[in-house]
mmCIF file of C-alpha atoms and ligand atoms in Angstrom:
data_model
loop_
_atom_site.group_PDB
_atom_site.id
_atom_site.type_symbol
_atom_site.label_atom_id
_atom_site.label_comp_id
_atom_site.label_asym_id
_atom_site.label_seq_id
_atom_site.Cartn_x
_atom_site.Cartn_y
_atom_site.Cartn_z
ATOM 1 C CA UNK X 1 130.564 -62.680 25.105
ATOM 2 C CA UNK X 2 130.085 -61.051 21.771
ATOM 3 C CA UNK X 3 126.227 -61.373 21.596
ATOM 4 C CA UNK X 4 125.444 -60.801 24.897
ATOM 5 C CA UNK X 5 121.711 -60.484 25.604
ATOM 6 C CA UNK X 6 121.507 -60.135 21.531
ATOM 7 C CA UNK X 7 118.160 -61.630 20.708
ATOM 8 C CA UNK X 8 118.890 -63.434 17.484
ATOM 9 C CA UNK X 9 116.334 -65.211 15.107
ATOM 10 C CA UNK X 10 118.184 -68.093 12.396
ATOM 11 C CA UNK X 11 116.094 -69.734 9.945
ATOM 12 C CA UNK X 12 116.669 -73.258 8.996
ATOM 13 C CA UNK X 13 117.892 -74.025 12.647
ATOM 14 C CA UNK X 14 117.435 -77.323 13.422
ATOM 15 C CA UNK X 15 120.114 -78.826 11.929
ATOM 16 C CA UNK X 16 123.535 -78.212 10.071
ATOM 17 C CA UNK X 17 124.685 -74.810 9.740
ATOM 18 C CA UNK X 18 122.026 -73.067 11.003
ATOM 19 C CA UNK X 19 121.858 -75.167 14.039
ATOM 20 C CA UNK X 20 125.692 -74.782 14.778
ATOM 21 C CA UNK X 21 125.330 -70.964 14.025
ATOM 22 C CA UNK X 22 122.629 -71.332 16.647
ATOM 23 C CA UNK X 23 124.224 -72.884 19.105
ATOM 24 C CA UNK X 24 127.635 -70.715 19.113
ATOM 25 C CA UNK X 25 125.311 -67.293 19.090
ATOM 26 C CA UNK X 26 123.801 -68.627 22.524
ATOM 27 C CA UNK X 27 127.568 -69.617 23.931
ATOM 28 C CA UNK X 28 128.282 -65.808 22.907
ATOM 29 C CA UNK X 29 125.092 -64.620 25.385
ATOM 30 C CA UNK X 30 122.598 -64.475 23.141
ATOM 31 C CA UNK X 31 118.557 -65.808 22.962
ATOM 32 C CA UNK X 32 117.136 -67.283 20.120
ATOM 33 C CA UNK X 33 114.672 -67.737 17.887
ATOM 34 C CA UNK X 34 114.879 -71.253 16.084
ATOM 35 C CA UNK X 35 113.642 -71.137 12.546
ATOM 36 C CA UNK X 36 112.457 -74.685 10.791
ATOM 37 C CA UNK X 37 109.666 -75.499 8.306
ATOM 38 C CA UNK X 38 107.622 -77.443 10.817
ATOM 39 C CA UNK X 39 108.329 -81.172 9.885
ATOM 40 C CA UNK X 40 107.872 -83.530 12.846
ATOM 41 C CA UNK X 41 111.065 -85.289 12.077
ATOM 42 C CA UNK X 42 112.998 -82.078 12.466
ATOM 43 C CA UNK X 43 111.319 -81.021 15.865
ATOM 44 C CA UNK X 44 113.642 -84.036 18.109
ATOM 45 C CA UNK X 45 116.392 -82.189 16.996
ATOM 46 C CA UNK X 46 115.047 -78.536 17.565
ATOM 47 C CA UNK X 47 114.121 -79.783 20.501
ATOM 48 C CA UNK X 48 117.839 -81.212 21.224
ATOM 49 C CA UNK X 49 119.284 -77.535 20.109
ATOM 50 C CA UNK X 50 116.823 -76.078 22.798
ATOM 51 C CA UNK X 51 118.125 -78.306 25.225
ATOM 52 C CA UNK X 52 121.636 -77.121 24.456
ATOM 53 C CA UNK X 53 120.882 -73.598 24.375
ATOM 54 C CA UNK X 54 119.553 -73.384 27.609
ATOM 55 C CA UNK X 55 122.481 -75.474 28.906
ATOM 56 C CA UNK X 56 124.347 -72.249 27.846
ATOM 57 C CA UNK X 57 122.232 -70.637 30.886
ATOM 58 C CA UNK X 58 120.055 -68.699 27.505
ATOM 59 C CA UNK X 59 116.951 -69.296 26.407
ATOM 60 C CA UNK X 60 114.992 -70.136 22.986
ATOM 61 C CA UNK X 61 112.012 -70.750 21.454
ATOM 62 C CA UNK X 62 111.030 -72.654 18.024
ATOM 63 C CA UNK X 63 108.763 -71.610 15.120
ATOM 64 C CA UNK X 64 108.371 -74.309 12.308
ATOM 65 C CA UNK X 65 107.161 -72.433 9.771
ATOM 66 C CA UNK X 66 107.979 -73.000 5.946
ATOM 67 C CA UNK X 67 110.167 -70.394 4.743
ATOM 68 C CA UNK X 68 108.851 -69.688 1.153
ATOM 69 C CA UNK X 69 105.581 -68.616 2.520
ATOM 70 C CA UNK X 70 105.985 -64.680 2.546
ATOM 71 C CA UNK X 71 104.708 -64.446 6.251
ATOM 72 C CA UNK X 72 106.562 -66.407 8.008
ATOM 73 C CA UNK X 73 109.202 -64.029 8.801
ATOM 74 C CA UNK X 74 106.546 -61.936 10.392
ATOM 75 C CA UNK X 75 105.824 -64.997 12.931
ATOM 76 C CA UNK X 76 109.914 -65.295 13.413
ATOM 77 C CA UNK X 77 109.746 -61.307 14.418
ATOM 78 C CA UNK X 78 106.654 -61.883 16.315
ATOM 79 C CA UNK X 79 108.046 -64.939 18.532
ATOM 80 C CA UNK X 80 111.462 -62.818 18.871
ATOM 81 C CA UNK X 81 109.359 -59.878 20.623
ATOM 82 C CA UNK X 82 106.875 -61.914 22.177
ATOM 83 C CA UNK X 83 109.813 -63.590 24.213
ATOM 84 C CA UNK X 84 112.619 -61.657 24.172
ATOM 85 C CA UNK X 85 110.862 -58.116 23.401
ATOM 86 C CA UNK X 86 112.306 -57.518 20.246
ATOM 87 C CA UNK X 87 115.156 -58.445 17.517
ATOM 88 C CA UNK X 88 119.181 -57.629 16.883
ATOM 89 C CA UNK X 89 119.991 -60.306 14.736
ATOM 90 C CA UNK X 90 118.409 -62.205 11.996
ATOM 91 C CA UNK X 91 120.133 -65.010 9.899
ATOM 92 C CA UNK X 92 118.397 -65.826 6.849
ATOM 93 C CA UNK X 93 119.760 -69.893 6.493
ATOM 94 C CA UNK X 94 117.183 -71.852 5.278
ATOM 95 C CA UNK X 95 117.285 -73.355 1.915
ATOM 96 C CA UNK X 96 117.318 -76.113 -0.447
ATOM 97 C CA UNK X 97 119.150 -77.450 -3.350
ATOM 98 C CA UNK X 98 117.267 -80.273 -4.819
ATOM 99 C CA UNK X 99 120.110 -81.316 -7.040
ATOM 100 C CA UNK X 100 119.025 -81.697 -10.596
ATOM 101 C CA UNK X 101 120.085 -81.239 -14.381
ATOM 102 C CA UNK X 102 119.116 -78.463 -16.196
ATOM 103 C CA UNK X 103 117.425 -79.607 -19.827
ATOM 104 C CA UNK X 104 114.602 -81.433 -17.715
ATOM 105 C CA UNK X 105 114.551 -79.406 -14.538
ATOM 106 C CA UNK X 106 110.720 -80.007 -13.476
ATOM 107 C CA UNK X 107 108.966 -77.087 -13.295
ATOM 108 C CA UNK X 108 107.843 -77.440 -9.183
ATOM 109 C CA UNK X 109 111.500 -77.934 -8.128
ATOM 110 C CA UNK X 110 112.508 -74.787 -9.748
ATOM 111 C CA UNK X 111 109.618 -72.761 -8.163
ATOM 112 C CA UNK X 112 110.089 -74.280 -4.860
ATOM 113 C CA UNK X 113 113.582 -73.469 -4.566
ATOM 114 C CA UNK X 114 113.377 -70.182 -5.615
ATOM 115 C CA UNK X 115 110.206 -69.621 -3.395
ATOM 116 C CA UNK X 116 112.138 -71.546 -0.241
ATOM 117 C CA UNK X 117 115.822 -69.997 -0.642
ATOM 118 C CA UNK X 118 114.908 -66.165 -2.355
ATOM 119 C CA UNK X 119 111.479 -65.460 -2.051
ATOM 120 C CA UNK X 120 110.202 -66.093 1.220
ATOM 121 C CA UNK X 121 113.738 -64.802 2.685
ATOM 122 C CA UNK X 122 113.306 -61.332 1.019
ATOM 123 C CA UNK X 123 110.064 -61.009 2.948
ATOM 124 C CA UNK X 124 111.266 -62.479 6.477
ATOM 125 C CA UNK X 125 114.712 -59.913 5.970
ATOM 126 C CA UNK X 126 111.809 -57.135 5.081
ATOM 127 C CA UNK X 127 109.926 -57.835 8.537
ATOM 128 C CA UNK X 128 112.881 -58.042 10.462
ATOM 129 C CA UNK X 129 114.246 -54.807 9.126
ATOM 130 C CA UNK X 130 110.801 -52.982 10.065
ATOM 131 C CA UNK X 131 111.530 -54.520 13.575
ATOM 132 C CA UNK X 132 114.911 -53.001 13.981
ATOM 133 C CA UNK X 133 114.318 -49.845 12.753
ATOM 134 C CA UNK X 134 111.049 -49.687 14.709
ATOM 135 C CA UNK X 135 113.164 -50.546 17.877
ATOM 136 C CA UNK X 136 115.564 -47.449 16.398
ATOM 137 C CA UNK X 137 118.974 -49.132 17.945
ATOM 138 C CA UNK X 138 120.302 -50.714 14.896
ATOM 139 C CA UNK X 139 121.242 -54.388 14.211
ATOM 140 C CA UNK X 140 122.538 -56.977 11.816
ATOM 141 C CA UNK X 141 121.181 -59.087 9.095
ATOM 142 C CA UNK X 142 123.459 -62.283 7.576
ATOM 143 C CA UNK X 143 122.072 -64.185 4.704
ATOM 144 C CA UNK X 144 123.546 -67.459 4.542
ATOM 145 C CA UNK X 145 124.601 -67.168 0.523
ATOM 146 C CA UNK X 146 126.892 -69.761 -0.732
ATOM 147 C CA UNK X 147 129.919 -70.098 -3.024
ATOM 148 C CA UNK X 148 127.382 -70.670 -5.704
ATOM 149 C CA UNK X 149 126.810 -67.211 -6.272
ATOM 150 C CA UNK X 150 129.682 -67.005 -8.023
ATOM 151 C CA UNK X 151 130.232 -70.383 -9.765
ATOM 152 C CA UNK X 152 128.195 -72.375 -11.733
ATOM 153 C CA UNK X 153 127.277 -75.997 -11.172
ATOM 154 C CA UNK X 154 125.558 -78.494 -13.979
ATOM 155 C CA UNK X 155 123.005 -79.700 -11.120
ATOM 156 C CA UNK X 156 122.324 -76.474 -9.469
ATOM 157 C CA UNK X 157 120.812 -74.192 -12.639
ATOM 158 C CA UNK X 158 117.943 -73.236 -9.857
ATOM 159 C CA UNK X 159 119.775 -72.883 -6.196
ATOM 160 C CA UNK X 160 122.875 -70.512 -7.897
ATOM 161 C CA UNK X 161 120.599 -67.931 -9.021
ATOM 162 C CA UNK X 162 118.705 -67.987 -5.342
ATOM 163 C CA UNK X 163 122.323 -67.999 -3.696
ATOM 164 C CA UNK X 164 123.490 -64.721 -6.065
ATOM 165 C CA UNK X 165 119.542 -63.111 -5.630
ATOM 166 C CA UNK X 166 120.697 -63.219 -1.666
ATOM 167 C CA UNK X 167 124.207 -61.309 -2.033
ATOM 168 C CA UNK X 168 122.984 -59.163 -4.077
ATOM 169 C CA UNK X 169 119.737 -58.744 -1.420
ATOM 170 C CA UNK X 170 122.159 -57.984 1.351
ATOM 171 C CA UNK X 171 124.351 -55.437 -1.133
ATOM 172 C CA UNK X 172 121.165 -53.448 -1.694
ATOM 173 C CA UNK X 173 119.467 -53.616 1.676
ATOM 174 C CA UNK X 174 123.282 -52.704 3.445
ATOM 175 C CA UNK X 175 122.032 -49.576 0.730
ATOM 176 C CA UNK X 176 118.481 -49.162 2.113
ATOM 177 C CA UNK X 177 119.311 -49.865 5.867
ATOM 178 C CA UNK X 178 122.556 -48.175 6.211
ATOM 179 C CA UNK X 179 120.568 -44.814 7.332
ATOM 180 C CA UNK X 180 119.104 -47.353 10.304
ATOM 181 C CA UNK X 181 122.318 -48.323 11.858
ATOM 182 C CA UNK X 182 121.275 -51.893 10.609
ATOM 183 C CA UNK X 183 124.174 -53.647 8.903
ATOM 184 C CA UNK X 184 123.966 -56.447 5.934
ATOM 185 C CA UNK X 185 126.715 -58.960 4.816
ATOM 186 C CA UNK X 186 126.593 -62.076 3.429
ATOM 187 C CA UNK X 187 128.094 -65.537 4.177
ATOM 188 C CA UNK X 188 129.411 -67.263 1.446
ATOM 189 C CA UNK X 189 130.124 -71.362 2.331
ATOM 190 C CA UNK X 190 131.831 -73.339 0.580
ATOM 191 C CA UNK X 191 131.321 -77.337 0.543
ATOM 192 C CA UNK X 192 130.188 -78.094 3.857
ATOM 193 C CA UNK X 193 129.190 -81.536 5.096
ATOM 194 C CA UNK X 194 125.278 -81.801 6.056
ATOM 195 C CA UNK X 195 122.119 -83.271 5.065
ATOM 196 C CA UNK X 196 121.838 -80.735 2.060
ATOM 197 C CA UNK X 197 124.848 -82.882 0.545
ATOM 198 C CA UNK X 198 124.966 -86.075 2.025
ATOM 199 C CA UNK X 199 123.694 -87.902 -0.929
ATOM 200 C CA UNK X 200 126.307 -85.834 -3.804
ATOM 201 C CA UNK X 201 129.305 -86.688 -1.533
ATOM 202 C CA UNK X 202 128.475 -90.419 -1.027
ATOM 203 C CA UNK X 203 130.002 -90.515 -4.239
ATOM 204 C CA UNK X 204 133.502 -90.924 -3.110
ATOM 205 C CA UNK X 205 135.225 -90.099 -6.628
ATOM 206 C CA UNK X 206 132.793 -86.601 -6.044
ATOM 207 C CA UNK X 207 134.044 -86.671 -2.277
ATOM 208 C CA UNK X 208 138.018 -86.872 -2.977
ATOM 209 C CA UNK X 209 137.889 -84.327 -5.481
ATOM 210 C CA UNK X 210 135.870 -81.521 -3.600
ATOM 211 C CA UNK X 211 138.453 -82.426 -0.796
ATOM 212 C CA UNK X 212 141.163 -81.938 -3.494
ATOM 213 C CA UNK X 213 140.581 -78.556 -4.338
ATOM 214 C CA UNK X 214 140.320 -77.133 -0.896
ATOM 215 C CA UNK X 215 143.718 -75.840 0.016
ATOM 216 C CA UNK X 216 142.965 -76.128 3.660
ATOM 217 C CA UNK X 217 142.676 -79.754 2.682
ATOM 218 C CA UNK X 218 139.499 -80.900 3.932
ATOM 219 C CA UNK X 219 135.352 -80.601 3.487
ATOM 220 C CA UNK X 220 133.944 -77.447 5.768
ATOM 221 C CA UNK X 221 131.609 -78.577 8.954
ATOM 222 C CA UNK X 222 128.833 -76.651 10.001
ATOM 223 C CA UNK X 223 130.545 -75.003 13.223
ATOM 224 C CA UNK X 224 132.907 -73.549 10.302
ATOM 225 C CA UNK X 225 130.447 -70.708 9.544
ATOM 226 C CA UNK X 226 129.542 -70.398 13.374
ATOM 227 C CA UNK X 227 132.683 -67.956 14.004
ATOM 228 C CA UNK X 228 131.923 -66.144 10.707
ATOM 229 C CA UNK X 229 127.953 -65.469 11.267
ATOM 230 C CA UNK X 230 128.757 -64.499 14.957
ATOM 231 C CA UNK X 231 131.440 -61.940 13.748
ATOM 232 C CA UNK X 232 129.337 -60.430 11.177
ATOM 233 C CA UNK X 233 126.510 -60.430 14.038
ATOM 234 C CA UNK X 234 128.398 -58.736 16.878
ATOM 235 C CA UNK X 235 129.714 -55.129 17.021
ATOM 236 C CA UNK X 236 133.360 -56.104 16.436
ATOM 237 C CA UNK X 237 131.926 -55.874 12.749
ATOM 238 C CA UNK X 238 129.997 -52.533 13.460
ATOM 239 C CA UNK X 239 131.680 -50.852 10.005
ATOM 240 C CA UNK X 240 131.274 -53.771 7.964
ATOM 241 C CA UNK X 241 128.309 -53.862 5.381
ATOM 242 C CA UNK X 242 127.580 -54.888 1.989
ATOM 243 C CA UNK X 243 130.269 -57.182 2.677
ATOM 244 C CA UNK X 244 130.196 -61.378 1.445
ATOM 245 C CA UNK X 245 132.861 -63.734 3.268
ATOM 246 C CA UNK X 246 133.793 -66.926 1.831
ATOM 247 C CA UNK X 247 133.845 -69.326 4.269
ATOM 248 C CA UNK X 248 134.827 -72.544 1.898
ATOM 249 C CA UNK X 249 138.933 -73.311 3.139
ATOM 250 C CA UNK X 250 140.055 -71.593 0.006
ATOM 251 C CA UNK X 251 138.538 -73.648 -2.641
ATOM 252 C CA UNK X 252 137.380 -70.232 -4.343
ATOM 253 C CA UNK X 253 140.932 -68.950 -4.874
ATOM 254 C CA UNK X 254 142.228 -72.763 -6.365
ATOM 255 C CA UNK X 255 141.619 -72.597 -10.007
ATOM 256 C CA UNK X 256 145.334 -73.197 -11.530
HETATM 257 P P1 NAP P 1 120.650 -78.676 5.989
HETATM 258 O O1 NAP P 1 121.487 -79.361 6.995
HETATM 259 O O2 NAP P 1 119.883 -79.461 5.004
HETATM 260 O O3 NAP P 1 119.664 -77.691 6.774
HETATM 261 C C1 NAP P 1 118.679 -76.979 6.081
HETATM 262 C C2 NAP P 1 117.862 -76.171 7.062
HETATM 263 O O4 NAP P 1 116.899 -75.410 6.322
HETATM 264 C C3 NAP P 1 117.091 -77.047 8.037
HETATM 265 O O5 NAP P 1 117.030 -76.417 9.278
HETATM 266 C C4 NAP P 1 115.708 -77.107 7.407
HETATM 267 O O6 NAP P 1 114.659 -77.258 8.346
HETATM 268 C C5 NAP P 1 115.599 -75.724 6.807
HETATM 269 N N1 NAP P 1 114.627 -75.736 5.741
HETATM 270 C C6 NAP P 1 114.677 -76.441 4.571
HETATM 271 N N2 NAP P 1 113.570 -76.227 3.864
HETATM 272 C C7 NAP P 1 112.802 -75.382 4.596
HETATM 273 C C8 NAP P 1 111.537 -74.801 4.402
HETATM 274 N N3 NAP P 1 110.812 -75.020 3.292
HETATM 275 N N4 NAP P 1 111.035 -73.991 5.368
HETATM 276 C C9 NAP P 1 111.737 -73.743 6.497
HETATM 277 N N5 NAP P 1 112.952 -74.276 6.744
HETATM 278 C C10 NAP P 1 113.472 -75.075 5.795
HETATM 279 O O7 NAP P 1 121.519 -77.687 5.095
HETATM 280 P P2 NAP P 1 122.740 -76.708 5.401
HETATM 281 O O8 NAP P 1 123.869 -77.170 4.587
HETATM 282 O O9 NAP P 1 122.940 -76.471 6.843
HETATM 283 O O10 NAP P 1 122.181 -75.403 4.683
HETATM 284 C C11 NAP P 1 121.954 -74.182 5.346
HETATM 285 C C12 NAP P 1 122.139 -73.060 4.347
HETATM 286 O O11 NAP P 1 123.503 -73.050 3.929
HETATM 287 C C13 NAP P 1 121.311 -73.219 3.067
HETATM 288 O O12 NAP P 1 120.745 -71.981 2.704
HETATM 289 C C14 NAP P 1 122.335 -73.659 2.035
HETATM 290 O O13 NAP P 1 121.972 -73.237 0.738
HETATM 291 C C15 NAP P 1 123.567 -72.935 2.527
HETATM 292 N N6 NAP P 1 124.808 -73.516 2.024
HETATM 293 C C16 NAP P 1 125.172 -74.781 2.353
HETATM 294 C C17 NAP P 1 126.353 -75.309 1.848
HETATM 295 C C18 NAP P 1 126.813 -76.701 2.164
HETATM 296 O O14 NAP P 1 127.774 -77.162 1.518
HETATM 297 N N7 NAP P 1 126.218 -77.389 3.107
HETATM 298 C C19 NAP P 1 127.145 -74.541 0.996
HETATM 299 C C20 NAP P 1 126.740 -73.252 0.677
HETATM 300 C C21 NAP P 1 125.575 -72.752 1.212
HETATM 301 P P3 NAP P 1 113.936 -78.709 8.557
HETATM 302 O O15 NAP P 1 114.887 -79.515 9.422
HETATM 303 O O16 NAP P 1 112.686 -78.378 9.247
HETATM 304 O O17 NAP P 1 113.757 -79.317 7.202
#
């Protein structure tokens, strides 16, 4: 049990990553928070992750709120000490990538994926932090970053800068929060099969060569980054900050 009675919020829980991430913090002890942005089609399978959870013998509760608005990580901090009377952990996961070319990138899809992936989760780590220092025992704070902060991509012009804004958020708040006891790293996935993709890798030419330059031979799956986010959570990682992990089966390394 490396979370045990660790309260931990996770935005963008009800599915994919977040919602494996989720589900592996609770079999490691801990009670969550669920982070989603509220849609009725998402809350079946919040409601399925809750189910889960507390089949773990822990407990959660969800807050569909949409993550670029600047106070919703204030409501996430709020429902963490309302029901579990305060926070140790908070993964910032939600995001978007709207795939689309640069030269005619509309205007809205731009804003809303900087607003959804950066903006909003610079205020939600900010309320968190005031939490945990507030509470004076330390903690740990994981964005969810990507492999796009350090490559480029055609269709992605708007998500890589949000995914490089985060690493470099968790670099200078592992600065700021150090003096706090409260720890910041970054997660960096690779390609890893969920909703956020499904439609890029139905392109099986697309599909075969993603799989093609991943050493470890195969796409990532959300419980990949479960392990990783839990480690980086727990205190078997209590002298690691500032720090990004690739999570992406080597695909980083393969350039020759
Ligand atoms: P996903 O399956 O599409 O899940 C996205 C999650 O974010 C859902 O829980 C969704 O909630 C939530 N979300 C989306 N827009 C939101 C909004 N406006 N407000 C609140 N919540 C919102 O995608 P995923 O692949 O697990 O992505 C999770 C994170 O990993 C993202 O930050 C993504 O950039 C990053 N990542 C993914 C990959 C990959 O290959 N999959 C690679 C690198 C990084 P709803 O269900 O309510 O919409």
């Amino acid at each position: 049990m490396l979370l045990n009675d660790k309260t931990v919020i996770i935005t963008g829980a009800s599915r994919g990553i977040g919602a494996a991430a989720a589900l592996e913090c609770a079999r490691q002890g801990a009670n969550l928070v669920i982070g989603y942005s509220g849609s009725p089609t998402s809350k079946g399978q919040v409601d399925e992750l809750i189910q889960q959870i507390e089949a773990q013998g822990r407990k959660a509760v969800a807050v569909g709120a949409p993550a670029e608005d600047p106070d919703t990580g204030a409501a996430l901090v709020a429902a963490a000490v309302e029901h579990f009377s305060g926070v140790d952990v908070f993964v910032n996961n939600a995001g978007i990538c709207p795939f689309h070319s640069f030269l005619d990138m509309p205007r809205e899809t731009y804003l809303k994926t900087v607003d959804t992936n950066l903006n909003g989760a610079y205020f939600a780590v900010q309320a968190a932090a005031n939490q945990m220092k507030e509470q004076g025992r330390g903690g740990a704070i994981i964005a969810v970053s990507s492999i796009s902060a350090l490559v480029g991509g055609a269709m992605q012009t708007h998500y890589t800068p949000t995914k490089a804004g985060l690493l470099s958020l968790m670099q200078s708040c592992a600065v700021a929060l150090g003096p706090y006891g409260i720890r910041c790293n970054a997660v960096l996935p690779g390609t890893i099969e969920t909703d956020i993709n499904r439609d890029d890798l139905s392109d099986t030419d697309k599909r075969q060569y993603m799989e093609s330059r991943t050493p470890l031979g195969r796409l990532g799956r959300p419980d990949d980054l479960a392990g990783p986010i839990v480690f980086l959570a727990s205190d078997m990682a209590r002298y690691v900050t500032g720090a990004s992990l690739l999570v992406d089966g080597g695909m980083f390394v393969n350039l020759q």
